[in-house]
């Protein structure tokens, strides 16, 4: 047992991925019989959705209290987080529309659970008018909303509770503490569930390889490639551009200064675990003042996740293409809003992006079975998403520091000599 746990999780997951493909390939359609193991893994993931969103969104909104105190640093950072988050989802949507990664999978051969089909059908039939859409996001019964895992109204409810806590000031503190501590507890629970990943990945990959065959594997390979491409574009264009044109600092110096944190984030797939290294790089190598770095980077590790936002857009299109769900422009807008919110709500831990897929998929009628298809390859993509996420935190910290006179530019320039 101990020997098993001593192997880093990501290595166990990659081994399970390869083994799953080989076993599925040799076993053929019979491999479907072990899909139940993957289904159990996904059922545990679904279990996390409601409490994770509820606790972390409320705590996230309530932390805006500190933002007010920080004034000019706070609103600039928040603006950059939101604008880049939106741009990232649209990038994911653009890549998914152009490359059609899910088109290679014939989702009709995947047994959908009846409830998912029912939901998709209902959605098509009601082809809701604007009024219905608004009514649907009002959480008329919060408990019902949670029981139905109805994510849109849950988000509205969470935002309102967060605002209520802010308005209650000191009297809201005890409730705030409950949510802050609740979100830490939920992160720990998620980590326990993530220990199931190797088994889930093995079973799901065997199932995909055995029943859907090489075409499906190719499609998944393409999704991994597009995820890396999207993240690379965000890092090079969004962050490179931000450093060069808004912060007006040397781009190479920035990347040299942050490279340690990038390496740690890639291997841990956790923005939270990387936080101490990101902070050290920002202060020591990039010349960001302590107050700006600690505020922007710790807030960013929880809410600024552009790699995750991009992926949520891309993965939703992947699912829609695989299961032949037609999406129109209003769906794209819904995805862009939910992708950004999902990235804010995702905790900085491995697999958080996978959990947030439930949020986006449900709202636009993409079957949740898509999660079973992509869960096997999520870890490899998560590593790159996380690297993108933490690089974004550092880029925003440098930019905000440069704009507010909190940057030691000589330090950043000398990152060249490191
Ligand atoms: N693992 C990512 C992070 O920690 C979140 C995700 O799963 O996309 O930033």
Coordinates of C-alpha atoms and ligand atoms in Angstrom, one line a residue:
X1 CA 0.0 0.0 0.0
X2 CA 2.7 2.4 1.1
X3 CA 4.8 1.5 -1.9
X4 CA 1.8 2.3 -4.1
X5 CA 1.2 5.7 -2.5
X6 CA 4.9 6.6 -2.8
X7 CA 4.7 6.6 -6.6
X8 CA 3.5 10.1 -7.5
X9 CA -0.1 10.1 -8.6
X10 CA 0.6 11.4 -12.1
X11 CA 3.0 8.5 -12.8
X12 CA 0.3 6.0 -11.6
X13 CA -2.2 7.7 -13.9
X14 CA 0.0 7.6 -16.9
X15 CA 0.8 3.9 -16.4
X16 CA -2.9 3.2 -16.0
X17 CA -3.6 5.0 -19.2
X18 CA -1.1 3.0 -21.2
X19 CA -2.1 -0.3 -19.6
X20 CA -5.7 0.5 -20.2
X21 CA -5.2 1.1 -23.9
X22 CA -3.2 -2.1 -24.3
X23 CA -5.7 -4.2 -22.4
X24 CA -8.7 -2.7 -24.2
X25 CA -7.0 -3.2 -27.6
X26 CA -6.3 -6.9 -26.9
X27 CA -9.6 -7.6 -25.1
X28 CA -11.9 -5.9 -27.6
X29 CA -15.6 -5.2 -26.9
X30 CA -15.5 -7.4 -23.8
X31 CA -13.6 -4.6 -22.1
X32 CA -16.9 -2.9 -21.6
X33 CA -17.5 -5.2 -18.7
X34 CA -15.0 -3.2 -16.6
X35 CA -16.4 0.2 -17.4
X36 CA -18.3 0.0 -14.1
X37 CA -15.0 0.8 -12.4
X38 CA -14.8 4.0 -14.4
X39 CA -18.5 4.7 -13.8
X40 CA -17.9 4.5 -10.1
X41 CA -15.0 7.0 -10.4
X42 CA -17.2 9.4 -12.4
X43 CA -20.1 9.0 -9.9
X44 CA -17.6 10.1 -7.1
X45 CA -16.6 13.1 -9.3
X46 CA -20.3 14.1 -9.7
X47 CA -20.7 13.8 -5.9
X48 CA -18.2 16.6 -5.6
X49 CA -19.8 19.1 -7.9
X50 CA -22.5 20.7 -5.7
X51 CA -20.5 21.1 -2.5
X52 CA -17.4 22.2 -4.3
X53 CA -19.1 24.9 -6.3
X54 CA -21.2 26.0 -3.4
X55 CA -18.3 26.4 -0.9
X56 CA -15.7 27.7 -3.2
X57 CA -17.9 30.2 -5.1
X58 CA -19.3 31.7 -1.9
X59 CA -15.8 31.9 -0.3
X60 CA -14.5 33.4 -3.6
X61 CA -17.1 36.1 -3.8
X62 CA -16.8 36.9 -0.1
X63 CA -13.0 37.4 -0.5
X64 CA -13.8 40.4 -2.7
X65 CA -14.0 42.1 0.7
X66 CA -10.2 42.1 0.7
X67 CA -10.2 43.3 -2.8
X68 CA -12.0 46.5 -1.8
X69 CA -9.3 47.2 0.7
X70 CA -6.6 46.7 -1.9
X71 CA -8.2 49.3 -4.2
X72 CA -6.3 49.9 -7.4
X73 CA -4.3 46.6 -7.2
X74 CA -7.5 44.7 -6.6
X75 CA -9.7 45.9 -9.4
X76 CA -6.9 45.8 -11.9
X77 CA -6.1 42.2 -11.1
X78 CA -9.8 41.3 -11.1
X79 CA -10.3 42.9 -14.5
X80 CA -7.3 41.1 -16.0
X81 CA -8.5 37.8 -14.6
X82 CA -12.0 38.2 -16.1
X83 CA -10.9 39.5 -19.5
X84 CA -8.3 36.9 -20.0
X85 CA -10.7 34.2 -18.7
X86 CA -13.3 35.2 -21.3
X87 CA -10.8 35.4 -24.1
X88 CA -9.5 31.9 -23.1
X89 CA -12.9 30.2 -23.3
X90 CA -13.5 31.8 -26.7
X91 CA -10.1 30.6 -27.9
X92 CA -11.1 27.1 -26.8
X93 CA -14.4 27.4 -28.7
X94 CA -12.6 28.7 -31.8
X95 CA -10.1 25.8 -31.7
X96 CA -12.9 23.3 -31.1
X97 CA -15.0 24.7 -34.0
X98 CA -12.2 24.7 -36.5
X99 CA -10.5 21.4 -35.6
X100 CA -13.7 19.4 -34.8
X101 CA -11.9 17.0 -32.5
X102 CA -15.0 15.1 -31.4
X103 CA -16.1 14.4 -35.0
X104 CA -14.0 11.2 -35.1
X105 CA -16.1 9.6 -32.3
X106 CA -19.4 8.0 -33.0
X107 CA -21.1 8.7 -29.7
X108 CA -24.3 6.9 -30.7
X109 CA -22.6 3.6 -29.9
X110 CA -22.0 4.7 -26.3
X111 CA -24.8 3.7 -24.0
X112 CA -26.2 6.9 -22.6
X113 CA -27.9 6.8 -19.3
X114 CA -31.6 7.4 -19.7
X115 CA -31.7 10.5 -17.5
X116 CA -29.1 12.2 -19.8
X117 CA -31.1 11.4 -22.9
X118 CA -34.2 12.7 -21.2
X119 CA -32.5 16.0 -20.3
X120 CA -31.1 16.5 -23.8
X121 CA -34.5 15.8 -25.3
X122 CA -36.3 18.1 -22.9
X123 CA -33.8 20.8 -23.8
X124 CA -34.4 20.5 -27.5
X125 CA -38.1 20.4 -27.1
X126 CA -38.4 23.4 -24.9
X127 CA -36.1 25.4 -27.2
X128 CA -36.6 27.9 -24.5
X129 CA -37.5 31.5 -25.0
X130 CA -35.6 34.2 -23.3
X131 CA -38.1 34.5 -20.5
X132 CA -38.0 30.8 -19.6
X133 CA -34.2 30.9 -19.6
X134 CA -34.2 33.7 -17.0
X135 CA -36.8 31.8 -14.9
X136 CA -34.7 28.7 -15.0
X137 CA -31.7 30.3 -13.4
X138 CA -33.7 31.7 -10.5
X139 CA -33.1 29.3 -7.6
X140 CA -36.7 29.2 -6.5
X141 CA -35.9 26.3 -4.2
X142 CA -32.2 26.2 -3.3
X143 CA -32.4 22.7 -1.8
X144 CA -34.2 21.4 -4.9
X145 CA -31.5 23.0 -7.0
X146 CA -28.8 21.2 -5.2
X147 CA -30.6 17.9 -5.2
X148 CA -31.1 18.1 -9.0
X149 CA -27.4 19.2 -9.5
X150 CA -28.9 22.1 -11.4
X151 CA -25.8 24.2 -11.7
X152 CA -26.9 27.5 -13.1
X153 CA -29.3 28.4 -10.4
X154 CA -26.8 27.0 -7.9
X155 CA -24.2 29.5 -9.1
X156 CA -26.8 32.3 -8.7
X157 CA -27.6 31.2 -5.2
X158 CA -23.9 31.0 -4.3
X159 CA -23.2 34.5 -5.7
X160 CA -26.1 35.9 -3.7
X161 CA -24.9 34.2 -0.4
X162 CA -21.4 35.6 -1.1
X163 CA -22.8 39.1 -1.6
X164 CA -24.9 38.7 1.6
X165 CA -21.8 37.9 3.6
X166 CA -20.1 41.0 2.2
X167 CA -23.1 43.1 3.1
X168 CA -23.3 41.7 6.7
X169 CA -19.7 42.8 7.4
X170 CA -18.5 41.6 10.8
X171 CA -21.8 39.8 11.5
X172 CA -21.2 37.7 8.4
X173 CA -17.8 36.6 9.6
X174 CA -18.8 33.3 11.3
X175 CA -20.7 32.2 8.1
X176 CA -17.7 33.3 6.0
X177 CA -15.5 31.1 8.1
X178 CA -17.8 28.1 7.5
X179 CA -17.5 28.6 3.8
X180 CA -13.7 29.1 3.8
X181 CA -13.2 26.1 5.9
X182 CA -15.8 24.1 3.9
X183 CA -13.9 24.8 0.7
X184 CA -10.6 23.6 2.2
X185 CA -12.4 20.5 3.4
X186 CA -13.9 19.9 0.0
X187 CA -10.4 20.2 -1.5
X188 CA -9.2 17.4 0.8
X189 CA -12.2 15.3 -0.1
X190 CA -11.4 15.8 -3.8
X191 CA -7.8 14.7 -3.2
X192 CA -9.1 11.5 -1.7
X193 CA -11.4 10.9 -4.7
X194 CA -8.5 11.6 -7.0
X195 CA -6.7 8.6 -5.5
X196 CA -9.3 6.5 -7.5
X197 CA -8.0 8.1 -10.7
X198 CA -5.6 5.3 -11.8
X199 CA -8.4 2.7 -11.5
X200 CA -10.9 4.8 -13.2
X201 CA -8.5 5.8 -16.0
X202 CA -7.5 2.1 -16.6
X203 CA -11.1 1.0 -16.9
X204 CA -12.2 3.9 -19.0
X205 CA -9.3 3.6 -21.4
X206 CA -9.8 -0.1 -21.8
X207 CA -13.5 0.5 -22.5
X208 CA -12.7 3.3 -25.1
X209 CA -10.0 1.2 -26.8
X210 CA -12.0 -2.0 -26.7
X211 CA -15.4 -0.8 -27.9
X212 CA -14.8 2.5 -29.8
X213 CA -11.4 1.4 -31.3
X214 CA -8.6 3.3 -32.8
X215 CA -10.7 6.1 -34.2
X216 CA -11.8 7.1 -30.8
X217 CA -8.2 7.0 -29.5
X218 CA -7.1 9.2 -32.4
X219 CA -9.8 11.7 -31.5
X220 CA -8.7 11.7 -27.9
X221 CA -5.1 12.2 -29.0
X222 CA -6.2 15.1 -31.1
X223 CA -8.0 16.6 -28.1
X224 CA -4.8 16.4 -26.0
X225 CA -2.9 18.1 -28.8
X226 CA -5.4 20.9 -29.1
X227 CA -5.4 21.4 -25.4
X228 CA -1.6 21.8 -25.5
X229 CA -1.9 24.1 -28.5
X230 CA -4.6 26.3 -26.8
X231 CA -2.5 26.6 -23.6
X232 CA 0.7 27.4 -25.6
X233 CA -1.2 30.1 -27.4
X234 CA -2.5 31.6 -24.1
X235 CA 1.0 31.6 -22.6
X236 CA 2.7 33.0 -25.7
X237 CA 0.1 35.5 -26.9
X238 CA -2.0 36.5 -23.9
X239 CA 0.8 36.6 -21.3
X240 CA 3.6 37.5 -23.6
X241 CA 1.4 40.3 -25.0
X242 CA 0.4 41.4 -21.5
X243 CA 4.0 41.6 -20.3
X244 CA 5.2 43.4 -23.4
X245 CA 2.4 45.8 -24.2
X246 CA 0.7 46.5 -20.8
X247 CA 3.5 46.0 -18.3
X248 CA 6.2 47.0 -20.8
X249 CA 8.7 44.6 -19.5
X250 CA 11.1 42.1 -21.3
X251 CA 9.1 39.0 -22.2
X252 CA 12.1 36.7 -22.1
X253 CA 13.1 37.9 -18.6
X254 CA 9.5 37.1 -17.5
X255 CA 9.6 33.5 -18.7
X256 CA 13.1 32.9 -17.3
X257 CA 11.9 34.2 -14.0
X258 CA 8.9 32.0 -13.8
X259 CA 10.3 28.8 -15.3
X260 CA 10.7 27.0 -11.9
X261 CA 7.1 27.5 -11.0
X262 CA 6.1 26.3 -14.5
X263 CA 8.1 23.0 -14.0
X264 CA 6.5 22.4 -10.5
X265 CA 3.0 23.1 -11.8
X266 CA 3.4 20.7 -14.7
X267 CA 4.4 17.8 -12.5
X268 CA 1.9 18.5 -9.7
X269 CA -1.1 19.6 -11.8
X270 CA -2.0 21.8 -8.8
X271 CA -2.0 25.6 -8.7
X272 CA -2.3 25.4 -4.9
X273 CA 0.7 23.1 -4.4
X274 CA 2.7 25.3 -6.7
X275 CA 1.7 28.5 -4.9
X276 CA 4.8 28.9 -2.7
X277 CA 7.1 28.5 -5.7
X278 CA 5.0 30.9 -7.8
X279 CA 5.2 33.4 -5.0
X280 CA 9.0 33.0 -4.6
X281 CA 9.5 33.4 -8.4
X282 CA 7.3 36.5 -8.5
X283 CA 9.1 38.2 -5.6
X284 CA 12.7 37.1 -6.1
X285 CA 13.0 36.8 -9.8
X286 CA 10.3 39.1 -11.2
X287 CA 10.6 42.0 -8.8
X288 CA 7.0 42.1 -7.7
X289 CA 6.5 43.7 -4.3
X290 CA 5.5 41.4 -1.5
X291 CA 2.0 42.9 -1.0
X292 CA 1.0 42.7 -4.7
X293 CA 2.5 39.2 -5.1
X294 CA 0.9 37.7 -2.1
X295 CA -2.5 39.2 -2.9
X296 CA -2.6 38.7 -6.7
X297 CA -1.0 35.3 -6.8
X298 CA -2.9 33.6 -3.9
X299 CA -6.2 35.0 -5.2
X300 CA -5.1 34.0 -8.8
X301 CA -4.3 30.4 -7.7
X302 CA -8.0 30.0 -6.7
X303 CA -9.9 32.0 -9.3
X304 CA -7.6 32.8 -12.3
X305 CA -7.5 29.7 -14.5
X306 CA -7.2 30.5 -18.1
X307 CA -6.0 27.0 -19.1
X308 CA -9.0 25.5 -17.4
X309 CA -11.4 28.1 -19.0
X310 CA -10.0 27.4 -22.5
X311 CA -10.3 23.6 -21.9
X312 CA -13.9 23.9 -20.7
X313 CA -14.8 25.5 -24.0
X314 CA -12.9 23.0 -26.1
X315 CA -14.2 19.9 -24.2
X316 CA -17.8 21.1 -24.4
X317 CA -17.5 21.2 -28.2
X318 CA -15.7 17.8 -28.2
X319 CA -18.7 16.3 -26.4
X320 CA -21.2 18.1 -28.6
X321 CA -19.5 16.8 -31.7
X322 CA -19.2 13.2 -30.4
X323 CA -22.8 13.0 -29.5
X324 CA -24.2 15.1 -32.3
X325 CA -25.6 17.9 -30.2
X326 CA -26.3 21.0 -32.2
X327 CA -25.1 24.2 -30.5
X328 CA -26.0 27.7 -31.7
X329 CA -24.6 31.1 -30.9
X330 CA -26.6 31.5 -27.7
X331 CA -25.1 28.2 -26.5
X332 CA -21.6 29.5 -27.2
X333 CA -22.4 32.6 -25.1
X334 CA -23.7 30.3 -22.3
X335 CA -20.5 28.2 -22.5
X336 CA -18.3 31.3 -22.4
X337 CA -20.0 32.6 -19.3
X338 CA -20.1 29.2 -17.6
X339 CA -16.5 28.4 -18.7
X340 CA -15.3 31.6 -17.0
X341 CA -17.4 30.9 -13.8
X342 CA -16.3 27.2 -13.9
X343 CA -12.7 28.3 -13.9
X344 CA -13.3 30.6 -11.0
X345 CA -15.1 27.9 -9.1
X346 CA -12.5 25.2 -9.9
X347 CA -10.1 24.7 -6.9
X348 CA -6.4 24.7 -7.7
X349 CA -6.0 21.0 -7.3
X350 CA -5.6 18.1 -9.8
X351 CA -8.8 17.2 -11.7
X352 CA -10.8 20.3 -10.7
X353 CA -11.3 21.1 -14.4
X354 CA -12.8 17.6 -14.9
X355 CA -15.4 18.2 -12.2
X356 CA -16.3 21.6 -13.6
X357 CA -17.3 20.0 -16.9
X358 CA -20.5 18.9 -15.3
X359 CA -21.4 22.6 -14.9
X360 CA -21.0 23.5 -18.5
X361 CA -22.2 20.3 -20.1
X362 CA -25.5 20.3 -18.2
X363 CA -26.4 23.8 -19.2
X364 CA -26.0 23.2 -23.0
X365 CA -27.3 19.6 -23.1
X366 CA -24.0 17.8 -23.8
X367 CA -24.3 14.3 -22.4
X368 CA -22.3 13.8 -19.2
X369 CA -21.0 10.5 -20.8
X370 CA -18.4 12.8 -22.4
X371 CA -16.7 12.9 -19.1
X372 CA -16.2 9.1 -19.3
X373 CA -14.6 9.5 -22.7
X374 CA -12.1 12.2 -21.7
X375 CA -11.5 11.3 -18.0
X376 CA -8.7 8.8 -19.0
X377 CA -6.6 11.5 -20.7
X378 CA -7.5 14.3 -18.3
X379 CA -4.4 14.2 -16.2
X380 CA -2.0 14.8 -19.2
X381 CA -4.1 17.8 -20.1
X382 CA -4.4 19.0 -16.5
X383 CA -0.6 19.3 -16.3
X384 CA -0.6 21.8 -19.1
X385 CA -3.7 23.6 -18.0
X386 CA -2.1 24.1 -14.5
X387 CA 1.1 25.5 -16.0
X388 CA -1.0 27.9 -18.0
X389 CA -3.0 28.9 -14.9
X390 CA 0.0 29.7 -12.7
X391 CA 1.9 31.5 -15.5
X392 CA -1.2 33.7 -15.8
X393 CA -1.2 34.5 -12.1
X394 CA 2.4 35.6 -12.4
X395 CA 1.8 37.6 -15.6
X396 CA -1.1 39.5 -13.9
X397 CA 1.0 40.1 -10.8
X398 CA 3.8 41.6 -12.9
X399 CA 1.4 43.7 -14.9
X400 CA -0.5 45.1 -11.9
X401 CA 2.8 45.7 -10.1
X402 CA 4.1 47.6 -13.1
X403 CA 1.0 49.7 -13.4
X404 CA 0.9 50.6 -9.7
X405 CA 4.6 51.3 -9.2
X406 CA 5.2 48.1 -7.2
X407 CA 7.6 46.5 -9.6
X408 CA 11.4 46.4 -9.3
X409 CA 12.1 46.4 -13.1
X410 CA 15.8 45.9 -12.6
X411 CA 15.1 42.6 -10.8
X412 CA 13.0 41.3 -13.7
X413 CA 15.5 42.4 -16.3
X414 CA 18.2 40.5 -14.4
X415 CA 16.2 37.4 -14.5
X416 CA 18.1 37.0 -17.8
X417 CA 21.2 36.1 -15.8
X418 CA 19.6 33.4 -13.7
Ligands
LIG1 N1 -5.4 21.4 -11.9 C1 -5.7 22.7 -12.3 C2 -5.1 23.7 -11.3 O1 -4.7 23.4 -10.2 C3 -7.2 23.0 -12.4 C4 -7.8 22.1 -13.5 O2 -8.0 20.9 -13.2 O3 -8.0 22.6 -14.6 O4 -4.9 24.9 -11.7

